[in-house]
Amino acid sequence: MTASGDAARGPTAGDVETSTALVGAPNTGKSVLFGRLTPEYVEVSNYPGTTVETTAAPLGSTRLIDTPGVHGISSFSEEERVTRRIVLRADAVVNVVDATQLDRDLFVTLQLLDMGVPTVVALNMMDEVEAEGLEIDADALERSLGVPVVPTVAVTGAGVDELRDRLPEASAPESTPVASYYGALPDGIDASRAEKTLLVEGDEPTARRVGARDLAADGGAAPLAAVGEREAVYRERRTRVRSIVETVERGSRRRLGERLGGLLMRPVTGVPIALALLFAVFYVMGVLVAQRVVDYAETVLVGRYYAPAVEAAVADLLPASGWARPVEFLLVNDSLGLLTVTVRYTLGVLLPLVVAFYLVIGTLEDAGVLPRLAVVTDRGLDRIGLNGRAVVPLIVGVGCVTMAVVSTRVVGSRRERLITTALLGLAIPCSAQIGVVAGLLAELGPVWWIGYLTLLLGVLGTVGVVLDRTLPGRQDALIEQLPRLRVPRPTNVARKTANRAGAFLREAAPLFGVTAAAVSTLDYLGALDAIVGALRPLTAALGLPASFGEVLVLGLIRRDFAAAGMTDLQLTASQTFVGLVVVTLFVPCILTMAMVLRERDARSAILVWVGSWVTAFVVGGAVSAALGVIT
């Protein structure tokens, strides 16, 4: 693959193969095109040091990397930072452009060419261009850009073979208008053309990396000498985009999708539509799947057929005493046996939830609805240090907190993911727990229900504000360029769901297995009983019986076990209310904690763990004192 001029940096030392980055905005069909180009082996993983997913697979003699969807190569979000690092190391780029959104997507195209990155443009969704009454002259676009342009329809495979054949033609123009701004940079700066372009656009990490310390500003601001240049570069680039679009696009757009999108964005109509959509997400995740499908998978498929067969097989294969006793306990104990309860959680609970979550999110993404939900809910979530993207994890959390922790990937920055995760682990009861809580509160009356909900919302808001003010960093503003609304394609959604769910389970199942084995070992050694004993002073301080400690230990395994355990205790109305508050705010279940450890890091997991203990007992003690339970 060749390029004119000073191209972007290639592979780092030690690389044994070339790499090609697949770059484009969200909802341009990148993932589908990736699957068409590389149908063999797919590797999905978090980019080092982040929770942003990237996908890679061999493509001939190169390695194709599907980068996160972005609207620019910069540092305004973690997705952009990851994409920027991959692009700077790539030998070439396949820039996927939504042919119906040229005025939006060509900004990234021109930025890549300004950087001197060898590029091939995949002009995707050409079928939808025709459906909208438009016509795009791909040859004229190729002449305007000076790089190969291939019309494609990723969902049908049209144009994919030609795109694959033209990858060796990836190129970049000798020079572009942005070069006129390089004079603002210090003399003698050691930077590639790509890095110079980023510098004049005010990219702080690039300034630090190339040692341009007189450009770097303290406190995370943009490079001082480039602040004025960024806007000038952006204006000039947008002018070029408009000029190109006027040259290559003809026809009159049918605007039904835009009118529907406008309804979702207006407060009067958008809020009710958003609430209806969020209720639909909750109903699918929290009722249909988390309760009905999971209940059938747990109680019938695993509980009635699988578990008894495995227990009988283990009993027949292992001797009744000696070394076999701890092995048998580890494999088939009632708490977290590796071959029984662990399989039940992984296949009976986690698998249906993972598949359902990615189906729901994939459908919302493909339809162009997800960014609009974020915009509509942004103002309310801004008060607790989050932006509108966090609405999806918070709603999914009412169905299953474990799956909601995974869904925090849609949230912008690492800081906001941590805040969202902490709120999920602390103040969002899962659907299984809600069922038991609702039954207990129903016996107490509506006043207790109102008090319970008010208390949880108060804790959620207070903790959100505290975390927002104490965690380092700043809240990311919601920056969304809205894709147009369209009918989601089932094959597209199914392909993304299968890839994402499979990759997730391959990583999550071993982690949960290791965690379950550790807890089973503690149980066999009597450590869990010791924990119950250690909790007695705390339960007494709450005005609750010592047996409530067993309820808390059950909550370590599953939240609904804790709530269900309260049904066997003889408690007053006030004690029941205090107990429900504590088990709701108490440590998330073991499966959720395993996901927190996987999605965040050990430090974040400890923060959630310790924070939930402290909050549960402090709030529970305050409620107990207020109700006069302590005498």
PDB file of N, CA and C in Angstrom, residues 425-478:
ATOM      1  N   GLY A 425     -24.277  -0.671  41.269  1.00  0.00           N
ATOM      2  CA  GLY A 425     -23.999  -1.618  42.332  1.00  0.00           C
ATOM      3  C   GLY A 425     -24.606  -1.226  43.659  1.00  0.00           C
ATOM      4  N   LEU A 426     -24.952   0.053  43.799  1.00  0.00           N
ATOM      5  CA  LEU A 426     -25.409   0.539  45.094  1.00  0.00           C
ATOM      6  C   LEU A 426     -26.920   0.674  45.191  1.00  0.00           C
ATOM      7  N   ALA A 427     -27.520   1.399  44.260  1.00  0.00           N
ATOM      8  CA  ALA A 427     -28.906   1.829  44.476  1.00  0.00           C
ATOM      9  C   ALA A 427     -29.888   1.355  43.423  1.00  0.00           C
ATOM     10  N   ILE A 428     -29.473   0.453  42.537  1.00  0.00           N
ATOM     11  CA  ILE A 428     -30.389  -0.057  41.520  1.00  0.00           C
ATOM     12  C   ILE A 428     -30.689  -1.519  41.823  1.00  0.00           C
ATOM     13  N   PRO A 429     -31.877  -1.846  42.347  1.00  0.00           N
ATOM     14  CA  PRO A 429     -32.209  -3.252  42.605  1.00  0.00           C
ATOM     15  C   PRO A 429     -32.537  -3.974  41.303  1.00  0.00           C
ATOM     16  N   CYS A 430     -32.057  -5.229  41.164  1.00  0.00           N
ATOM     17  CA  CYS A 430     -32.347  -5.986  39.950  1.00  0.00           C
ATOM     18  C   CYS A 430     -33.775  -6.533  40.010  1.00  0.00           C
ATOM     19  N   SER A 431     -34.258  -7.008  38.854  1.00  0.00           N
ATOM     20  CA  SER A 431     -35.655  -7.443  38.766  1.00  0.00           C
ATOM     21  C   SER A 431     -35.950  -8.616  39.699  1.00  0.00           C
ATOM     22  N   ALA A 432     -34.986  -9.541  39.835  1.00  0.00           N
ATOM     23  CA  ALA A 432     -35.216 -10.685  40.717  1.00  0.00           C
ATOM     24  C   ALA A 432     -35.396 -10.234  42.160  1.00  0.00           C
ATOM     25  N   GLN A 433     -34.618  -9.236  42.559  1.00  0.00           N
ATOM     26  CA  GLN A 433     -34.732  -8.708  43.913  1.00  0.00           C
ATOM     27  C   GLN A 433     -36.015  -7.900  44.076  1.00  0.00           C
ATOM     28  N   ILE A 434     -36.385  -7.143  43.032  1.00  0.00           N
ATOM     29  CA  ILE A 434     -37.587  -6.320  43.112  1.00  0.00           C
ATOM     30  C   ILE A 434     -38.817  -7.168  43.385  1.00  0.00           C
ATOM     31  N   GLY A 435     -38.879  -8.351  42.771  1.00  0.00           N
ATOM     32  CA  GLY A 435     -40.037  -9.211  42.969  1.00  0.00           C
ATOM     33  C   GLY A 435     -40.244  -9.564  44.427  1.00  0.00           C
ATOM     34  N   VAL A 436     -39.152  -9.939  45.120  1.00  0.00           N
ATOM     35  CA  VAL A 436     -39.255 -10.302  46.536  1.00  0.00           C
ATOM     36  C   VAL A 436     -39.520  -9.064  47.380  1.00  0.00           C
ATOM     37  N   VAL A 437     -38.821  -7.960  47.058  1.00  0.00           N
ATOM     38  CA  VAL A 437     -39.012  -6.712  47.811  1.00  0.00           C
ATOM     39  C   VAL A 437     -40.459  -6.248  47.706  1.00  0.00           C
ATOM     40  N   ALA A 438     -41.012  -6.336  46.496  1.00  0.00           N
ATOM     41  CA  ALA A 438     -42.399  -5.899  46.288  1.00  0.00           C
ATOM     42  C   ALA A 438     -43.360  -6.715  47.136  1.00  0.00           C
ATOM     43  N   GLY A 439     -43.112  -8.015  47.230  1.00  0.00           N
ATOM     44  CA  GLY A 439     -43.983  -8.861  48.043  1.00  0.00           C
ATOM     45  C   GLY A 439     -43.942  -8.488  49.512  1.00  0.00           C
ATOM     46  N   LEU A 440     -42.744  -8.194  50.021  1.00  0.00           N
ATOM     47  CA  LEU A 440     -42.618  -7.828  51.436  1.00  0.00           C
ATOM     48  C   LEU A 440     -43.214  -6.441  51.709  1.00  0.00           C
ATOM     49  N   LEU A 441     -42.993  -5.490  50.797  1.00  0.00           N
ATOM     50  CA  LEU A 441     -43.538  -4.151  51.001  1.00  0.00           C
ATOM     51  C   LEU A 441     -45.054  -4.122  50.846  1.00  0.00           C
ATOM     52  N   ALA A 442     -45.576  -5.019  50.012  1.00  0.00           N
ATOM     53  CA  ALA A 442     -47.028  -5.071  49.824  1.00  0.00           C
ATOM     54  C   ALA A 442     -47.743  -5.390  51.134  1.00  0.00           C
ATOM     55  N   GLU A 443     -47.080  -6.177  51.981  1.00  0.00           N
ATOM     56  CA  GLU A 443     -47.678  -6.524  53.268  1.00  0.00           C
ATOM     57  C   GLU A 443     -47.642  -5.348  54.238  1.00  0.00           C
ATOM     58  N   LEU A 444     -46.712  -4.386  53.977  1.00  0.00           N
ATOM     59  CA  LEU A 444     -46.573  -3.249  54.889  1.00  0.00           C
ATOM     60  C   LEU A 444     -47.482  -2.087  54.527  1.00  0.00           C
ATOM     61  N   GLY A 445     -47.788  -1.932  53.229  1.00  0.00           N
ATOM     62  CA  GLY A 445     -48.668  -0.842  52.816  1.00  0.00           C
ATOM     63  C   GLY A 445     -47.982   0.160  51.914  1.00  0.00           C
ATOM     64  N   PRO A 446     -48.743   1.029  51.251  1.00  0.00           N
ATOM     65  CA  PRO A 446     -48.200   1.961  50.262  1.00  0.00           C
ATOM     66  C   PRO A 446     -47.246   3.003  50.837  1.00  0.00           C
ATOM     67  N   VAL A 447     -47.428   3.391  52.084  1.00  0.00           N
ATOM     68  CA  VAL A 447     -46.539   4.398  52.680  1.00  0.00           C
ATOM     69  C   VAL A 447     -45.098   3.890  52.702  1.00  0.00           C
ATOM     70  N   TRP A 448     -44.930   2.610  53.016  1.00  0.00           N
ATOM     71  CA  TRP A 448     -43.587   2.029  53.053  1.00  0.00           C
ATOM     72  C   TRP A 448     -42.994   1.948  51.639  1.00  0.00           C
ATOM     73  N   TRP A 449     -43.840   1.673  50.655  1.00  0.00           N
ATOM     74  CA  TRP A 449     -43.371   1.645  49.260  1.00  0.00           C
ATOM     75  C   TRP A 449     -42.816   3.010  48.874  1.00  0.00           C
ATOM     76  N   ILE A 450     -43.585   4.062  49.169  1.00  0.00           N
ATOM     77  CA  ILE A 450     -43.163   5.420  48.825  1.00  0.00           C
ATOM     78  C   ILE A 450     -41.859   5.763  49.542  1.00  0.00           C
ATOM     79  N   GLY A 451     -41.768   5.394  50.804  1.00  0.00           N
ATOM     80  CA  GLY A 451     -40.550   5.655  51.566  1.00  0.00           C
ATOM     81  C   GLY A 451     -39.344   4.929  50.986  1.00  0.00           C
ATOM     82  N   TYR A 452     -39.540   3.683  50.561  1.00  0.00           N
ATOM     83  CA  TYR A 452     -38.456   2.880  49.986  1.00  0.00           C
ATOM     84  C   TYR A 452     -37.942   3.514  48.688  1.00  0.00           C
ATOM     85  N   LEU A 453     -38.856   3.857  47.797  1.00  0.00           N
ATOM     86  CA  LEU A 453     -38.451   4.445  46.523  1.00  0.00           C
ATOM     87  C   LEU A 453     -37.803   5.817  46.711  1.00  0.00           C
ATOM     88  N   THR A 454     -38.371   6.624  47.603  1.00  0.00           N
ATOM     89  CA  THR A 454     -37.810   7.950  47.870  1.00  0.00           C
ATOM     90  C   THR A 454     -36.393   7.838  48.421  1.00  0.00           C
ATOM     91  N   LEU A 455     -36.196   6.896  49.319  1.00  0.00           N
ATOM     92  CA  LEU A 455     -34.877   6.696  49.918  1.00  0.00           C
ATOM     93  C   LEU A 455     -33.854   6.271  48.874  1.00  0.00           C
ATOM     94  N   LEU A 456     -34.218   5.315  48.001  1.00  0.00           N
ATOM     95  CA  LEU A 456     -33.286   4.854  46.969  1.00  0.00           C
ATOM     96  C   LEU A 456     -32.924   5.986  46.012  1.00  0.00           C
ATOM     97  N   LEU A 457     -33.915   6.776  45.595  1.00  0.00           N
ATOM     98  CA  LEU A 457     -33.633   7.891  44.697  1.00  0.00           C
ATOM     99  C   LEU A 457     -32.747   8.932  45.375  1.00  0.00           C
ATOM    100  N   GLY A 458     -32.986   9.154  46.670  1.00  0.00           N
ATOM    101  CA  GLY A 458     -32.150  10.095  47.409  1.00  0.00           C
ATOM    102  C   GLY A 458     -30.710   9.630  47.502  1.00  0.00           C
ATOM    103  N   VAL A 459     -30.519   8.327  47.773  1.00  0.00           N
ATOM    104  CA  VAL A 459     -29.161   7.778  47.840  1.00  0.00           C
ATOM    105  C   VAL A 459     -28.493   7.856  46.480  1.00  0.00           C
ATOM    106  N   LEU A 460     -29.234   7.501  45.433  1.00  0.00           N
ATOM    107  CA  LEU A 460     -28.670   7.530  44.079  1.00  0.00           C
ATOM    108  C   LEU A 460     -28.211   8.945  43.726  1.00  0.00           C
ATOM    109  N   GLY A 461     -29.062   9.940  43.983  1.00  0.00           N
ATOM    110  CA  GLY A 461     -28.700  11.316  43.672  1.00  0.00           C
ATOM    111  C   GLY A 461     -27.532  11.811  44.503  1.00  0.00           C
ATOM    112  N   THR A 462     -27.553  11.502  45.801  1.00  0.00           N
ATOM    113  CA  THR A 462     -26.487  11.973  46.695  1.00  0.00           C
ATOM    114  C   THR A 462     -25.145  11.366  46.322  1.00  0.00           C
ATOM    115  N   VAL A 463     -25.119  10.052  46.115  1.00  0.00           N
ATOM    116  CA  VAL A 463     -23.863   9.385  45.758  1.00  0.00           C
ATOM    117  C   VAL A 463     -23.358   9.888  44.409  1.00  0.00           C
ATOM    118  N   GLY A 464     -24.281  10.097  43.450  1.00  0.00           N
ATOM    119  CA  GLY A 464     -23.872  10.615  42.148  1.00  0.00           C
ATOM    120  C   GLY A 464     -23.207  11.974  42.268  1.00  0.00           C
ATOM    121  N   VAL A 465     -23.786  12.863  43.068  1.00  0.00           N
ATOM    122  CA  VAL A 465     -23.216  14.200  43.256  1.00  0.00           C
ATOM    123  C   VAL A 465     -21.863  14.118  43.953  1.00  0.00           C
ATOM    124  N   VAL A 466     -21.764  13.275  44.992  1.00  0.00           N
ATOM    125  CA  VAL A 466     -20.498  13.137  45.731  1.00  0.00           C
ATOM    126  C   VAL A 466     -19.397  12.610  44.817  1.00  0.00           C
ATOM    127  N   LEU A 467     -19.702  11.560  44.034  1.00  0.00           N
ATOM    128  CA  LEU A 467     -18.702  11.008  43.133  1.00  0.00           C
ATOM    129  C   LEU A 467     -18.311  12.014  42.064  1.00  0.00           C
ATOM    130  N   ASP A 468     -19.280  12.768  41.577  1.00  0.00           N
ATOM    131  CA  ASP A 468     -19.000  13.767  40.546  1.00  0.00           C
ATOM    132  C   ASP A 468     -18.030  14.823  41.060  1.00  0.00           C
ATOM    133  N   ARG A 469     -18.164  15.171  42.342  1.00  0.00           N
ATOM    134  CA  ARG A 469     -17.326  16.238  42.910  1.00  0.00           C
ATOM    135  C   ARG A 469     -15.987  15.743  43.434  1.00  0.00           C
ATOM    136  N   THR A 470     -15.870  14.448  43.685  1.00  0.00           N
ATOM    137  CA  THR A 470     -14.639  13.933  44.296  1.00  0.00           C
ATOM    138  C   THR A 470     -13.735  13.185  43.324  1.00  0.00           C
ATOM    139  N   LEU A 471     -14.305  12.532  42.311  1.00  0.00           N
ATOM    140  CA  LEU A 471     -13.466  11.794  41.370  1.00  0.00           C
ATOM    141  C   LEU A 471     -12.681  12.772  40.500  1.00  0.00           C
ATOM    142  N   PRO A 472     -11.425  12.461  40.207  1.00  0.00           N
ATOM    143  CA  PRO A 472     -10.630  13.358  39.358  1.00  0.00           C
ATOM    144  C   PRO A 472     -11.176  13.401  37.939  1.00  0.00           C
ATOM    145  N   GLY A 473     -10.874  14.484  37.252  1.00  0.00           N
ATOM    146  CA  GLY A 473     -11.327  14.634  35.876  1.00  0.00           C
ATOM    147  C   GLY A 473     -12.587  15.469  35.788  1.00  0.00           C
ATOM    148  N   ARG A 474     -13.022  15.703  34.558  1.00  0.00           N
ATOM    149  CA  ARG A 474     -14.202  16.508  34.314  1.00  0.00           C
ATOM    150  C   ARG A 474     -15.249  15.688  33.572  1.00  0.00           C
ATOM    151  N   GLN A 475     -16.490  16.078  33.763  1.00  0.00           N
ATOM    152  CA  GLN A 475     -17.571  15.409  33.059  1.00  0.00           C
ATOM    153  C   GLN A 475     -17.487  15.695  31.565  1.00  0.00           C
ATOM    154  N   ASP A 476     -17.625  14.640  30.766  1.00  0.00           N
ATOM    155  CA  ASP A 476     -17.627  14.831  29.316  1.00  0.00           C
ATOM    156  C   ASP A 476     -18.981  15.350  28.852  1.00  0.00           C
ATOM    157  N   ALA A 477     -18.947  16.387  28.037  1.00  0.00           N
ATOM    158  CA  ALA A 477     -20.198  16.862  27.447  1.00  0.00           C
ATOM    159  C   ALA A 477     -20.703  15.839  26.437  1.00  0.00           C
ATOM    160  N   LEU A 478     -22.003  15.790  26.277  1.00  0.00           N
ATOM    161  CA  LEU A 478     -22.595  14.871  25.305  1.00  0.00           C
ATOM    162  C   LEU A 478     -22.435  15.467  23.914  1.00  0.00           C
TER     163      LEU A 478
END
